[in-house]
Coordinates of C-alpha atoms in Angstrom, one line a residue:
M12 CA 1.6 90.6 40.4
R13 CA 5.1 88.9 40.4
E14 CA 5.0 90.9 44.3
Y15 CA 2.3 88.6 45.3
L16 CA 3.9 85.4 43.7
P17 CA 4.9 84.0 47.0
V18 CA 1.1 84.2 48.4
L19 CA 0.0 82.6 45.3
I20 CA 2.8 80.1 45.7
V21 CA 1.3 78.9 49.0
A22 CA -2.5 79.2 47.8
A23 CA -1.7 77.0 45.2
I24 CA 0.1 74.3 47.5
I25 CA -3.1 74.7 50.1
S26 CA -5.5 74.0 47.0
V27 CA -3.3 71.0 45.8
F28 CA -4.0 69.5 49.6
A29 CA -7.6 70.5 49.5
T30 CA -8.2 68.6 46.0
V31 CA -6.3 65.4 47.4
F32 CA -9.0 65.5 50.4
V33 CA -11.9 66.3 48.9
A34 CA -10.9 63.7 46.0
A35 CA -10.6 60.9 48.9
Y36 CA -14.0 62.0 50.5
L37 CA -15.8 61.6 47.0
R38 CA -14.2 58.2 46.4
I39 CA -15.5 56.8 49.5
K40 CA -18.8 58.5 49.9
N41 CA -21.0 55.7 48.6
K42 CA -19.1 53.2 50.2
K43 CA -20.0 54.5 53.8
E44 CA -21.6 51.4 54.9
A45 CA -18.9 49.0 54.1
L46 CA -16.0 51.2 56.2
G47 CA -18.4 51.2 59.2
F48 CA -19.5 54.7 58.8
D49 CA -23.3 53.9 60.2
R50 CA -24.7 56.4 62.0
H51 CA -27.5 55.1 64.2
M52 CA -27.5 58.6 66.1
E53 CA -27.5 62.2 64.8
D54 CA -24.8 64.1 67.2
G55 CA -28.1 66.7 67.8
E56 CA -30.0 63.7 69.5
L57 CA -27.0 62.7 71.6
I58 CA -26.2 66.4 72.8
R59 CA -30.0 66.7 73.3
R60 CA -30.3 63.3 75.7
L61 CA -26.7 64.3 77.3
L62 CA -27.8 67.7 78.1
K63 CA -30.6 66.5 80.4
Y64 CA -28.0 65.5 82.7
A65 CA -26.5 68.8 82.7
V66 CA -30.0 71.2 83.2
P67 CA -29.6 70.6 87.0
Y68 CA -26.4 72.0 87.2
K69 CA -27.1 75.1 84.9
K70 CA -26.2 77.5 87.7
Q71 CA -22.2 76.1 88.0
F72 CA -22.2 76.3 84.2
V73 CA -23.4 80.0 83.9
L74 CA -21.0 80.6 86.7
V75 CA -18.1 79.2 84.6
L76 CA -19.3 80.9 81.5
G77 CA -18.8 84.1 83.9
I78 CA -15.5 83.3 84.8
M79 CA -14.2 82.1 81.5
L80 CA -15.2 85.4 80.1
V81 CA -12.7 87.2 82.7
S82 CA -10.0 84.6 81.7
I83 CA -10.1 84.9 78.1
A84 CA -9.3 89.1 78.7
Y85 CA -5.5 87.8 78.8
D86 CA -6.0 86.3 75.2
L87 CA -7.5 89.3 73.7
A88 CA -5.8 92.1 75.8
S89 CA -1.7 90.6 75.7
P90 CA -1.1 91.0 71.9
L91 CA -2.1 95.2 72.2
I92 CA -0.2 95.3 75.3
V93 CA 3.1 93.9 73.5
G94 CA 2.3 95.9 70.3
A95 CA 2.2 99.1 72.0
I96 CA 5.5 98.2 74.0
E97 CA 6.9 97.9 70.8
E98 CA 5.6 101.0 69.6
M99 CA 7.0 102.8 73.0
I100 CA 10.2 101.3 72.4
K101 CA 10.9 102.6 68.9
D102 CA 9.2 105.7 69.4
D103 CA 9.6 107.3 73.0
F104 CA 10.9 105.2 75.4
Q105 CA 10.3 105.7 79.2
L106 CA 11.5 103.0 81.9
G107 CA 8.3 104.1 84.1
A108 CA 5.9 103.4 81.3
L109 CA 7.3 100.0 80.5
G110 CA 7.1 99.3 84.2
R111 CA 3.3 100.3 83.8
W112 CA 2.7 98.2 80.9
V113 CA 4.5 95.1 82.5
L114 CA 2.3 95.2 85.6
L115 CA -0.8 95.5 83.3
Y116 CA 0.5 92.4 81.4
A117 CA 1.3 90.5 84.8
G118 CA -2.1 91.7 86.7
I119 CA -4.3 90.1 83.2
L120 CA -2.3 87.0 83.4
I121 CA -2.5 86.6 87.3
V122 CA -6.6 87.1 86.8
S123 CA -6.4 84.7 84.0
L124 CA -4.7 81.9 86.2
V125 CA -7.0 82.4 88.8
C126 CA -10.2 82.5 86.6
T127 CA -8.6 79.2 84.9
Y128 CA -8.2 77.5 88.6
F129 CA -11.9 78.0 89.6
Q130 CA -13.2 77.2 86.5
A131 CA -11.6 73.8 86.9
I132 CA -12.6 73.1 90.2
I133 CA -16.2 73.8 89.9
L134 CA -16.6 71.8 86.4
Q135 CA -14.6 69.0 88.1
R136 CA -17.0 68.8 90.9
T137 CA -20.2 69.2 88.6
G138 CA -19.3 66.6 85.7
Q139 CA -18.5 63.9 88.7
R140 CA -21.6 65.0 90.2
I141 CA -23.2 64.4 86.4
L142 CA -21.4 61.1 85.6
S143 CA -22.7 59.5 89.2
A144 CA -26.1 60.3 88.0
L145 CA -25.8 59.1 84.5
R146 CA -23.9 55.5 86.0
Q147 CA -26.9 55.2 88.5
D148 CA -29.6 55.4 85.7
L149 CA -27.5 53.2 83.6
F150 CA -27.6 50.5 86.3
V151 CA -30.8 51.2 87.4
H152 CA -32.2 50.4 83.9
I153 CA -30.2 47.3 83.1
E154 CA -31.8 45.8 86.6
S155 CA -35.0 46.5 85.2
L156 CA -34.1 44.5 82.0
S157 CA -35.9 41.1 81.6
H158 CA -33.7 37.8 82.1
E159 CA -34.1 37.2 78.4
Q160 CA -32.7 40.7 77.7
L161 CA -29.7 40.1 80.3
N162 CA -29.0 36.7 78.8
Q163 CA -28.5 38.3 75.2
I164 CA -25.7 41.0 76.4
P165 CA -22.5 39.4 77.7
V166 CA -21.2 41.2 81.1
G167 CA -18.4 42.6 79.8
K168 CA -19.9 44.8 77.6
L169 CA -22.4 45.9 80.3
V170 CA -19.2 46.7 82.4
T171 CA -17.9 48.5 79.4
R172 CA -20.7 51.1 79.4
V173 CA -21.3 51.8 83.2
T174 CA -17.3 52.4 83.7
N175 CA -15.5 53.1 80.2
D176 CA -17.8 54.7 78.4
T177 CA -19.2 56.8 81.2
N178 CA -16.1 58.3 82.0
A179 CA -15.8 59.7 78.1
I180 CA -18.5 61.5 78.9
S181 CA -17.6 62.8 81.9
M182 CA -14.8 64.8 80.0
M183 CA -17.4 66.2 77.7
F184 CA -18.6 67.8 80.7
T185 CA -15.6 68.9 82.7
N186 CA -13.3 69.8 80.0
I187 CA -14.4 69.4 76.5
L188 CA -17.2 71.6 76.1
V189 CA -16.5 74.2 78.3
N190 CA -13.1 74.3 76.4
M191 CA -14.8 74.2 73.1
A192 CA -16.8 77.4 74.4
K193 CA -14.0 79.1 75.6
N194 CA -11.7 78.9 72.6
V195 CA -15.0 79.8 70.2
F196 CA -14.8 82.7 72.4
V197 CA -11.4 83.5 72.2
V198 CA -11.7 82.9 68.2
V199 CA -14.3 85.8 68.0
G200 CA -12.8 88.1 70.1
V201 CA -9.6 87.5 68.7
L202 CA -11.3 88.3 64.8
A203 CA -12.8 91.2 66.4
A204 CA -9.6 92.8 67.7
M205 CA -7.6 92.1 64.7
L206 CA -10.8 93.6 62.4
M207 CA -10.1 96.8 64.5
L208 CA -6.3 96.8 64.6
N209 CA -6.2 96.1 60.5
Y210 CA -8.8 94.7 58.5
A211 CA -6.7 94.0 55.8
L212 CA -4.5 91.7 57.4
T213 CA -7.8 90.4 59.1
L214 CA -9.1 89.7 55.5
M215 CA -5.8 87.9 54.6
V216 CA -6.0 85.6 57.4
L217 CA -9.9 84.9 57.0
C218 CA -8.9 83.4 53.4
F219 CA -7.6 80.2 55.3
V220 CA -11.0 79.9 57.1
P221 CA -12.8 78.3 54.0
F222 CA -10.0 75.4 54.1
L223 CA -10.0 74.9 57.8
V224 CA -13.9 74.3 57.6
L225 CA -13.5 71.6 54.6
F226 CA -10.7 69.9 56.5
T227 CA -13.0 69.7 59.5
V228 CA -15.9 68.4 57.8
I229 CA -13.8 66.0 55.7
F230 CA -12.2 64.6 58.8
R231 CA -15.3 64.7 60.9
K232 CA -16.6 61.9 58.6
F233 CA -13.4 60.0 59.5
T234 CA -13.2 60.5 63.5
R235 CA -17.0 59.5 64.0
K236 CA -15.9 56.0 62.1
V237 CA -12.6 55.3 64.0
F238 CA -13.9 56.1 67.4
R239 CA -17.0 53.7 67.0
V240 CA -14.3 50.9 65.9
V241 CA -12.1 51.9 69.1
K242 CA -15.0 51.5 71.5
D243 CA -16.6 48.2 69.6
R244 CA -13.1 46.7 70.2
T245 CA -12.7 48.0 73.6
T246 CA -16.1 46.3 74.5
D247 CA -14.6 43.1 72.4
I248 CA -11.7 42.7 75.0
N249 CA -13.6 43.5 78.1
T250 CA -16.2 40.7 77.4
Y251 CA -13.6 38.3 76.3
L252 CA -11.5 39.1 79.8
S253 CA -14.6 38.9 82.1
E254 CA -15.6 35.5 80.4
N255 CA -12.5 33.7 80.4
L256 CA -11.5 34.9 83.8
S257 CA -14.3 33.6 85.3
G258 CA -14.0 30.6 83.5
I259 CA -10.2 30.2 83.8
K260 CA -9.9 27.0 85.9
I261 CA -11.9 25.4 83.0
T262 CA -9.0 26.6 80.9
Q263 CA -6.4 25.4 83.0
V264 CA -7.8 22.1 83.2
F265 CA -8.2 21.7 79.6
N266 CA -5.0 23.1 79.0
Q267 CA -6.1 25.6 76.8
E268 CA -3.8 28.1 78.1
E269 CA -2.1 28.6 74.7
R270 CA -4.9 29.2 72.5
K271 CA -6.8 31.5 75.0
M272 CA -3.7 33.3 74.5
A273 CA -3.8 33.6 70.9
D274 CA -7.5 34.4 71.0
F275 CA -6.5 37.5 73.6
L276 CA -3.4 38.4 71.4
R277 CA -5.7 38.7 68.1
R278 CA -8.4 40.8 70.0
S279 CA -5.5 42.9 71.5
N280 CA -4.4 43.4 68.1
D281 CA -7.4 44.4 66.9
L282 CA -7.4 47.0 69.1
K283 CA -4.4 48.1 68.7
K284 CA -4.9 48.4 65.0
A285 CA -8.2 50.8 65.9
K286 CA -6.2 53.0 67.8
Q287 CA -3.4 53.1 65.1
N288 CA -6.3 54.0 62.5
Q289 CA -7.7 56.9 65.1
I290 CA -4.2 58.2 65.6
F291 CA -3.2 58.2 61.8
V292 CA -6.3 60.4 61.3
F293 CA -6.4 63.0 63.8
G294 CA -2.1 62.8 62.8
I295 CA -3.5 64.1 59.1
F296 CA -5.8 66.5 60.7
R297 CA -3.8 68.2 63.4
P298 CA -0.8 69.0 60.7
M299 CA -3.2 70.2 58.4
V300 CA -4.8 72.8 60.6
Y301 CA -1.0 73.5 61.6
M302 CA 0.4 74.2 57.7
L303 CA -3.2 76.9 57.7
Y304 CA -1.6 78.6 60.5
I305 CA 2.1 78.8 59.3
S306 CA 1.0 79.6 56.1
S307 CA -1.1 82.8 57.2
V308 CA 1.9 83.3 59.5
L309 CA 4.5 83.4 56.5
C310 CA 1.8 85.8 54.5
L311 CA 1.4 87.9 57.1
L312 CA 5.3 88.6 57.7
Y313 CA 5.5 88.8 54.0
L314 CA 2.5 91.4 53.1
G315 CA 3.3 93.3 56.7
G316 CA 7.3 93.2 56.5
R317 CA 7.2 94.3 52.8
G318 CA 4.2 96.9 53.4
Y319 CA 6.5 98.2 56.5
I320 CA 9.8 98.4 55.0
K321 CA 8.6 99.9 51.5
G322 CA 6.0 102.2 53.1
G323 CA 3.1 101.2 50.8
T324 CA -0.3 99.9 51.5
F325 CA -2.4 96.4 51.5
L326 CA -5.8 97.2 50.7
G327 CA -5.8 100.7 51.8
Q328 CA -3.9 99.9 55.1
S329 CA -0.8 100.7 55.9
F330 CA 1.6 99.1 58.6
T331 CA 3.7 99.6 61.4
S332 CA 5.5 97.2 64.0
G333 CA 3.3 98.0 66.4
V334 CA 0.5 96.2 64.3
I335 CA 2.6 93.9 63.1
V336 CA 3.8 92.5 66.2
S337 CA 0.8 92.3 67.4
F338 CA -1.1 91.0 64.5
Y339 CA 1.4 87.9 64.8
M340 CA 0.4 87.3 68.3
Y341 CA -3.1 87.4 67.2
V342 CA -3.0 84.7 64.8
N343 CA -1.0 82.6 67.2
K344 CA -4.2 83.1 69.5
F345 CA -6.5 82.7 66.4
F346 CA -5.2 79.7 65.2
N347 CA -4.3 78.0 68.4
P348 CA -7.9 77.9 70.0
I349 CA -8.4 76.4 66.4
Q350 CA -5.9 73.8 66.9
N351 CA -7.2 72.8 70.1
L352 CA -11.0 72.9 68.9
A353 CA -9.7 70.2 66.5
E354 CA -8.3 68.0 69.5
Q355 CA -11.3 68.7 71.7
F356 CA -13.3 68.0 68.4
N357 CA -11.5 64.6 68.5
Q358 CA -12.2 64.0 72.2
L359 CA -15.9 64.9 71.6
Q360 CA -16.4 62.4 69.0
S361 CA -15.1 59.5 71.5
A362 CA -17.4 60.9 73.7
F363 CA -20.3 60.6 71.3
A364 CA -19.2 57.2 70.1
S365 CA -19.4 56.7 74.0
A366 CA -22.8 58.5 74.4
E367 CA -24.3 56.1 71.3
K368 CA -23.3 52.9 73.4
I369 CA -25.0 54.0 76.1
F370 CA -27.9 55.2 74.9
T371 CA -28.4 51.9 72.7
I372 CA -28.7 50.1 76.0
F373 CA -31.2 53.0 77.5
D374 CA -33.1 52.4 74.2
M375 CA -33.3 48.5 75.4
K376 CA -37.2 48.9 76.5
P377 CA -37.6 46.3 79.3
E378 CA -39.7 43.4 78.0
V379 CA -41.3 42.7 81.6
V380 CA -42.8 45.8 83.2
D381 CA -45.8 46.5 85.4
E382 CA -49.1 46.9 83.7
P383 CA -50.8 50.5 84.2
G384 CA -52.7 50.2 86.9
A385 CA -51.0 47.0 88.8
I386 CA -51.4 46.4 92.7
E387 CA -49.0 46.4 95.7
L388 CA -49.6 43.0 97.1
E389 CA -48.9 43.6 101.1
E390 CA -49.2 39.9 101.7
I391 CA -50.3 36.6 100.2
R392 CA -51.6 32.9 101.4
G393 CA -49.4 31.2 98.7
E394 CA -52.2 29.8 96.5
I395 CA -50.5 29.5 92.9
E396 CA -52.7 28.2 89.7
F397 CA -51.6 27.7 86.4
K398 CA -54.2 27.8 83.5
D399 CA -53.6 26.4 80.1
V400 CA -49.8 28.0 80.1
W401 CA -47.9 28.5 77.0
F402 CA -44.4 29.6 76.9
A403 CA -41.7 29.5 74.3
Y404 CA -38.0 31.6 74.7
V405 CA -38.0 31.2 71.0
P406 CA -41.1 32.0 68.9
G407 CA -42.9 28.8 68.1
E408 CA -40.5 26.3 70.0
W409 CA -42.9 25.7 73.1
V410 CA -41.6 24.7 76.4
L411 CA -45.0 24.5 77.6
K412 CA -47.9 23.7 76.4
G413 CA -51.1 24.0 77.9
V414 CA -49.8 23.5 81.6
S415 CA -52.1 23.4 84.3
F416 CA -52.0 22.9 88.2
H417 CA -53.2 24.0 91.4
V418 CA -51.0 24.6 94.4
L419 CA -52.8 25.1 97.8
P420 CA -51.5 27.5 100.4
Q421 CA -48.6 25.9 102.6
Q422 CA -48.9 22.9 100.1
T423 CA -44.9 21.4 99.3
V424 CA -45.3 20.5 95.5
A425 CA -42.5 18.8 93.4
F426 CA -41.7 19.2 90.0
V427 CA -39.9 15.9 88.4
G428 CA -38.9 15.2 85.0
S429 CA -36.3 14.7 82.1
T430 CA -33.8 18.1 81.2
G431 CA -35.7 20.3 79.4
S432 CA -39.2 19.2 80.2
G433 CA -40.0 22.6 81.4
K434 CA -39.9 22.5 85.4
T435 CA -37.3 25.5 85.7
T436 CA -39.2 27.4 83.3
I437 CA -42.6 26.8 85.3
L438 CA -40.5 28.4 88.3
N439 CA -39.5 31.3 86.5
L440 CA -42.9 32.0 85.3
I441 CA -44.1 32.0 88.5
C442 CA -41.6 35.1 89.6
R443 CA -42.5 36.9 86.3
N444 CA -38.7 36.4 85.0
Y445 CA -40.7 36.1 81.7
D446 CA -43.9 36.6 80.2
I447 CA -46.1 33.7 79.0
Q448 CA -47.8 33.9 75.5
K449 CA -50.7 32.4 76.4
G450 CA -52.8 31.7 79.5
Q451 CA -52.8 32.8 83.4
I452 CA -50.6 32.5 86.5
L453 CA -52.5 33.2 89.4
I454 CA -51.4 34.0 93.1
D455 CA -54.2 34.1 95.6
G456 CA -56.7 34.1 92.7
I457 CA -54.9 37.4 90.9
D458 CA -53.3 37.6 87.6
I459 CA -49.5 38.1 88.5
R460 CA -49.6 40.4 85.3
H461 CA -51.7 43.0 87.5
I462 CA -49.3 42.6 90.5
K463 CA -46.3 44.9 90.4
I464 CA -43.1 43.0 89.7
A465 CA -41.5 44.4 92.9
S466 CA -44.0 43.5 94.8
L467 CA -44.7 39.9 93.5
R468 CA -41.3 39.1 93.9
K469 CA -40.8 40.1 97.4
H470 CA -43.1 37.6 98.8
F471 CA -40.7 34.7 97.1
G472 CA -37.6 33.4 98.3
Q473 CA -35.5 31.6 95.9
M474 CA -32.8 28.8 96.4
L475 CA -30.8 27.8 92.9
Q476 CA -28.7 25.1 92.5
D477 CA -25.8 27.7 91.4
V478 CA -25.8 29.9 94.3
F479 CA -24.2 32.9 94.1
L480 CA -22.3 34.5 96.7
F481 CA -21.0 38.4 96.5
S482 CA -18.0 39.3 98.0
G483 CA -17.9 40.7 101.4
T484 CA -19.2 39.0 104.6
V485 CA -20.8 36.0 105.6
R486 CA -23.4 38.7 107.3
S487 CA -23.7 40.8 104.4
N488 CA -24.7 37.9 102.1
I489 CA -27.0 36.8 104.4
V490 CA -28.9 40.1 105.3
L491 CA -28.0 41.3 101.3
R492 CA -26.5 44.6 103.0
E493 CA -30.0 45.3 104.6
D494 CA -29.3 46.9 108.2
R495 CA -32.8 46.1 109.8
F496 CA -32.0 42.4 110.8
T497 CA -30.2 42.2 114.2
D498 CA -27.5 39.4 115.0
E499 CA -30.0 37.1 116.8
E500 CA -32.2 37.3 113.9
I501 CA -29.3 36.3 111.6
W502 CA -28.2 33.6 114.2
Q503 CA -31.6 32.2 114.4
A504 CA -31.9 32.1 110.6
C505 CA -28.9 30.3 110.2
R506 CA -29.7 28.0 113.2
Y507 CA -32.9 27.1 111.6
V508 CA -31.5 26.0 108.0
N509 CA -28.0 24.1 110.1
A510 CA -25.7 26.8 108.8
D511 CA -24.6 27.5 112.0
S512 CA -22.7 24.2 112.3
F513 CA -19.7 25.6 110.1
I514 CA -20.2 29.1 110.9
N515 CA -19.4 28.7 114.5
K516 CA -16.2 27.1 113.5
M517 CA -14.9 30.2 111.2
E518 CA -12.4 32.4 113.0
N519 CA -14.4 35.7 112.4
G520 CA -18.3 33.9 112.5
L521 CA -20.6 35.9 110.8
D522 CA -17.7 38.6 109.9
E523 CA -15.6 36.1 107.8
T524 CA -14.7 36.9 104.7
V525 CA -16.3 36.0 101.0
R526 CA -14.7 36.0 98.6
E527 CA -15.3 36.4 94.5
R528 CA -18.5 33.9 94.2
G529 CA -17.9 32.3 97.2
N530 CA -15.4 30.2 96.1
N531 CA -13.7 30.0 99.6
F532 CA -16.9 27.8 100.8
S533 CA -18.0 24.4 99.8
A534 CA -21.1 23.9 97.7
G535 CA -22.8 22.5 100.5
Q536 CA -22.0 25.6 102.9
R537 CA -22.8 28.1 100.0
Q538 CA -26.2 26.5 99.5
L539 CA -26.9 26.7 103.3
L540 CA -26.2 30.4 103.3
S541 CA -28.6 30.4 100.5
F542 CA -31.5 29.0 102.7
A543 CA -30.8 31.2 105.6
R544 CA -30.5 34.4 103.4
T545 CA -34.2 32.9 102.0
I546 CA -35.3 32.3 105.6
I547 CA -34.6 35.7 107.0
H548 CA -36.4 37.5 104.7
R549 CA -39.5 35.5 105.5
P550 CA -40.9 34.8 102.1
E551 CA -44.5 33.2 102.0
V552 CA -43.4 31.3 98.7
M553 CA -40.0 29.4 98.4
I554 CA -38.6 28.2 95.6
L555 CA -36.0 25.3 95.5
D556 CA -34.2 24.6 92.1
E557 CA -32.1 21.4 92.0
A558 CA -30.7 23.1 95.9
T559 CA -29.4 19.6 96.3
A560 CA -27.7 18.4 93.2
N561 CA -24.2 19.4 93.8
I562 CA -23.9 18.6 97.7
D563 CA -22.5 15.5 99.2
T564 CA -24.4 13.3 101.3
E565 CA -23.6 14.6 105.0
T566 CA -24.7 18.3 103.7
E567 CA -28.0 16.8 102.0
I568 CA -28.8 15.4 105.4
L569 CA -28.7 18.7 106.9
I570 CA -30.3 20.1 103.8
Q571 CA -32.9 17.6 104.1
D572 CA -33.6 18.4 107.9
S573 CA -33.7 22.0 106.9
L574 CA -36.3 21.6 104.0
E575 CA -38.7 19.6 106.9
K576 CA -38.5 23.0 109.1
M577 CA -38.9 25.1 106.1
K578 CA -42.3 23.4 105.0
N579 CA -43.8 25.0 108.1
I580 CA -43.1 28.6 106.8
G581 CA -45.3 29.1 103.4
T582 CA -45.8 27.3 100.3
M583 CA -42.7 25.5 98.8
L584 CA -42.1 24.7 95.3
I585 CA -39.1 22.0 94.4
V586 CA -37.6 21.1 91.2
A587 CA -35.0 18.0 92.1
H588 CA -33.6 15.2 90.3
R589 CA -33.1 13.3 93.5
L590 CA -36.4 11.8 93.9
S591 CA -35.5 11.0 97.7
T592 CA -35.9 14.6 98.5
I593 CA -39.4 15.0 97.4
Q594 CA -40.8 11.9 98.9
H595 CA -42.8 13.8 101.4
A596 CA -44.2 16.4 99.2
D597 CA -47.8 17.2 99.1
N598 CA -48.0 16.9 95.3
I599 CA -45.4 15.7 92.8
I600 CA -46.0 16.8 89.1
V601 CA -44.2 14.9 86.4
L602 CA -43.3 16.9 83.0
A603 CA -42.2 15.3 79.9
H604 CA -41.6 17.8 76.6
G605 CA -43.8 20.7 78.3
E606 CA -46.7 18.8 79.3
I607 CA -48.0 17.2 82.7
L608 CA -47.7 13.6 82.2
E609 CA -49.1 12.7 85.9
Q610 CA -49.5 14.0 89.5
G611 CA -49.9 12.9 92.6
T612 CA -48.3 11.7 96.1
H613 CA -45.1 9.6 96.0
Q614 CA -47.3 6.4 97.3
E615 CA -49.9 7.2 94.5
L616 CA -47.2 7.4 91.8
L617 CA -45.4 4.6 92.4
R618 CA -49.0 2.7 92.6
H619 CA -49.5 4.1 89.1
R620 CA -46.6 2.4 87.7
G621 CA -46.1 5.1 85.2
R622 CA -43.5 7.8 84.3
Y623 CA -42.4 8.5 88.2
Y624 CA -42.2 4.9 88.8
Q625 CA -39.7 4.3 86.2
L626 CA -37.7 7.1 87.4
Y627 CA -37.9 6.2 90.9
T628 CA -36.8 2.5 90.2
L629 CA -34.0 3.7 87.7
Q630 CA -32.6 6.1 90.6
F631 CA -33.1 3.0 93.2
N632 CA -31.3 0.5 91.4
K633 CA -28.6 2.9 90.7
Q634 CA -28.2 3.4 94.6
Q635 CA -28.2 0.0 95.6
L636 CA -25.6 -0.8 92.8
Q637 CA -23.4 2.0 94.0
A638 CA -23.8 1.0 97.7
A639 CA -22.9 -2.8 96.7
Q640 CA -19.9 -1.6 94.8
G641 CA -18.9 0.5 97.8
A642 CA -19.3 -2.5 100.4
S643 CA -17.0 -4.8 98.3

């Protein structure tokens, strides 16, 4: 028994480590929720949903599998060749025979390297196509979400899902899964070779496998959690950056740089701690696997060397120097793929954490969708009717309460009221950005819920108070990157809304660069560009939501002239605080607390001396006072 004492010592040390890890796992087993061990999706579900993107490229993966099987020939054959060389040198050395063995070894190595190269090329091309398809599907799905859903999700979080998280999944297809499969084949092939070479030593090596499985199961629980935390912290910092870089001018105006930097450092430290925990968990796992490898080598050298020197046997198997050399290499090739599997398992958990985040977005069902059998609307006359419409953003907190009105084709209707009265909400409901809870909204006598959303919205042109311009050129912002408009049509739209007056003064005209959010243009210029954008798409119904709120008097005159021209195009719905811009409207609807107080023409409402009369008198007196102060 004494002769096996070193082996027993090694076994005792490994058992101590295993006991410690099992005890640690059992201690926290009932505290998973507190520690963040929440599992929203099982690995099997994630794999099933991800494989949907790999199915179109199954031929490429089958080809890679074939190339892989050829490439692992080196891992399986090289120990046998080295062992044969060892036996030949010891027994009957011949230089020619040595050369043949070396050439065979080199040939297998070259074939393996060539196969590895083509495997990498095919996988990268396939992986990028899968990544592109996933990103496209995710972006399209985000576009399908309702305004309410998009308001609930920070922009930085969506950016992280489309960029960082999809990259992690790309690594799974281009590297992780295939290499994991390769390592599994290598482990199985090496195990078969070892069994044929010496089953006694193979059984000794297999004694370490249960410990390896145990360590993997335990640390799998920890890696899943730490990767989820890393993803959450990355999303948090991206969201913070997206918001604060967009509003950095406000930060500077109010001298809040130090406070914002402190917030950023706190989030950076949270991400750093999450990364450190990730490194710590894997920093324990990988050495444990390496310890098992070293322990198996020590046992191999002890048992094999002792048996070879003394000429004894172990489990009825004798030992030669060639067997020991080959087995030493096989043990390395047995544990090295397992160590790689540990590292790839680490990366796989990262990919699964990212996939879980992405599929959480995919699982958000759009709240505003086409009804079954929804119709296409080729053209509309512009007749709009609200019938007893009730709407609330938050259940029970009604923004509109039984609103009813009728807009005839080609009419200009204005909505007036204090902030929160429901003016903008009405415009959003007409375009079906939200769905109403009660009542009906009709376009040309058809309930808008019976019309396809895309078909409905293509007939509307919206000009909002906060104009959004995309990075690009003046041309691309007017046509929205559609190629069907000629330069003459673009200039015609610009002249129609008086936007040509400032575009002609620019060095590059329509090709003038537009920076992010159009910050190299004034508010009035951005508004005129939005008018041109609307006009060129020829909508039957035009919506203006506070389109003249943030502009100077000179630009307002241009816009007023544009509005007069645009009235001839189709039905126009206007929300405006400046009552001077809506005096010539066919109908003015006055709202308060989600209800219609009064409606009529400008003159009719003034004669009525109601709420509109009060608003108009208040604004008129304010303008008179400002004019008097200016004159003095």
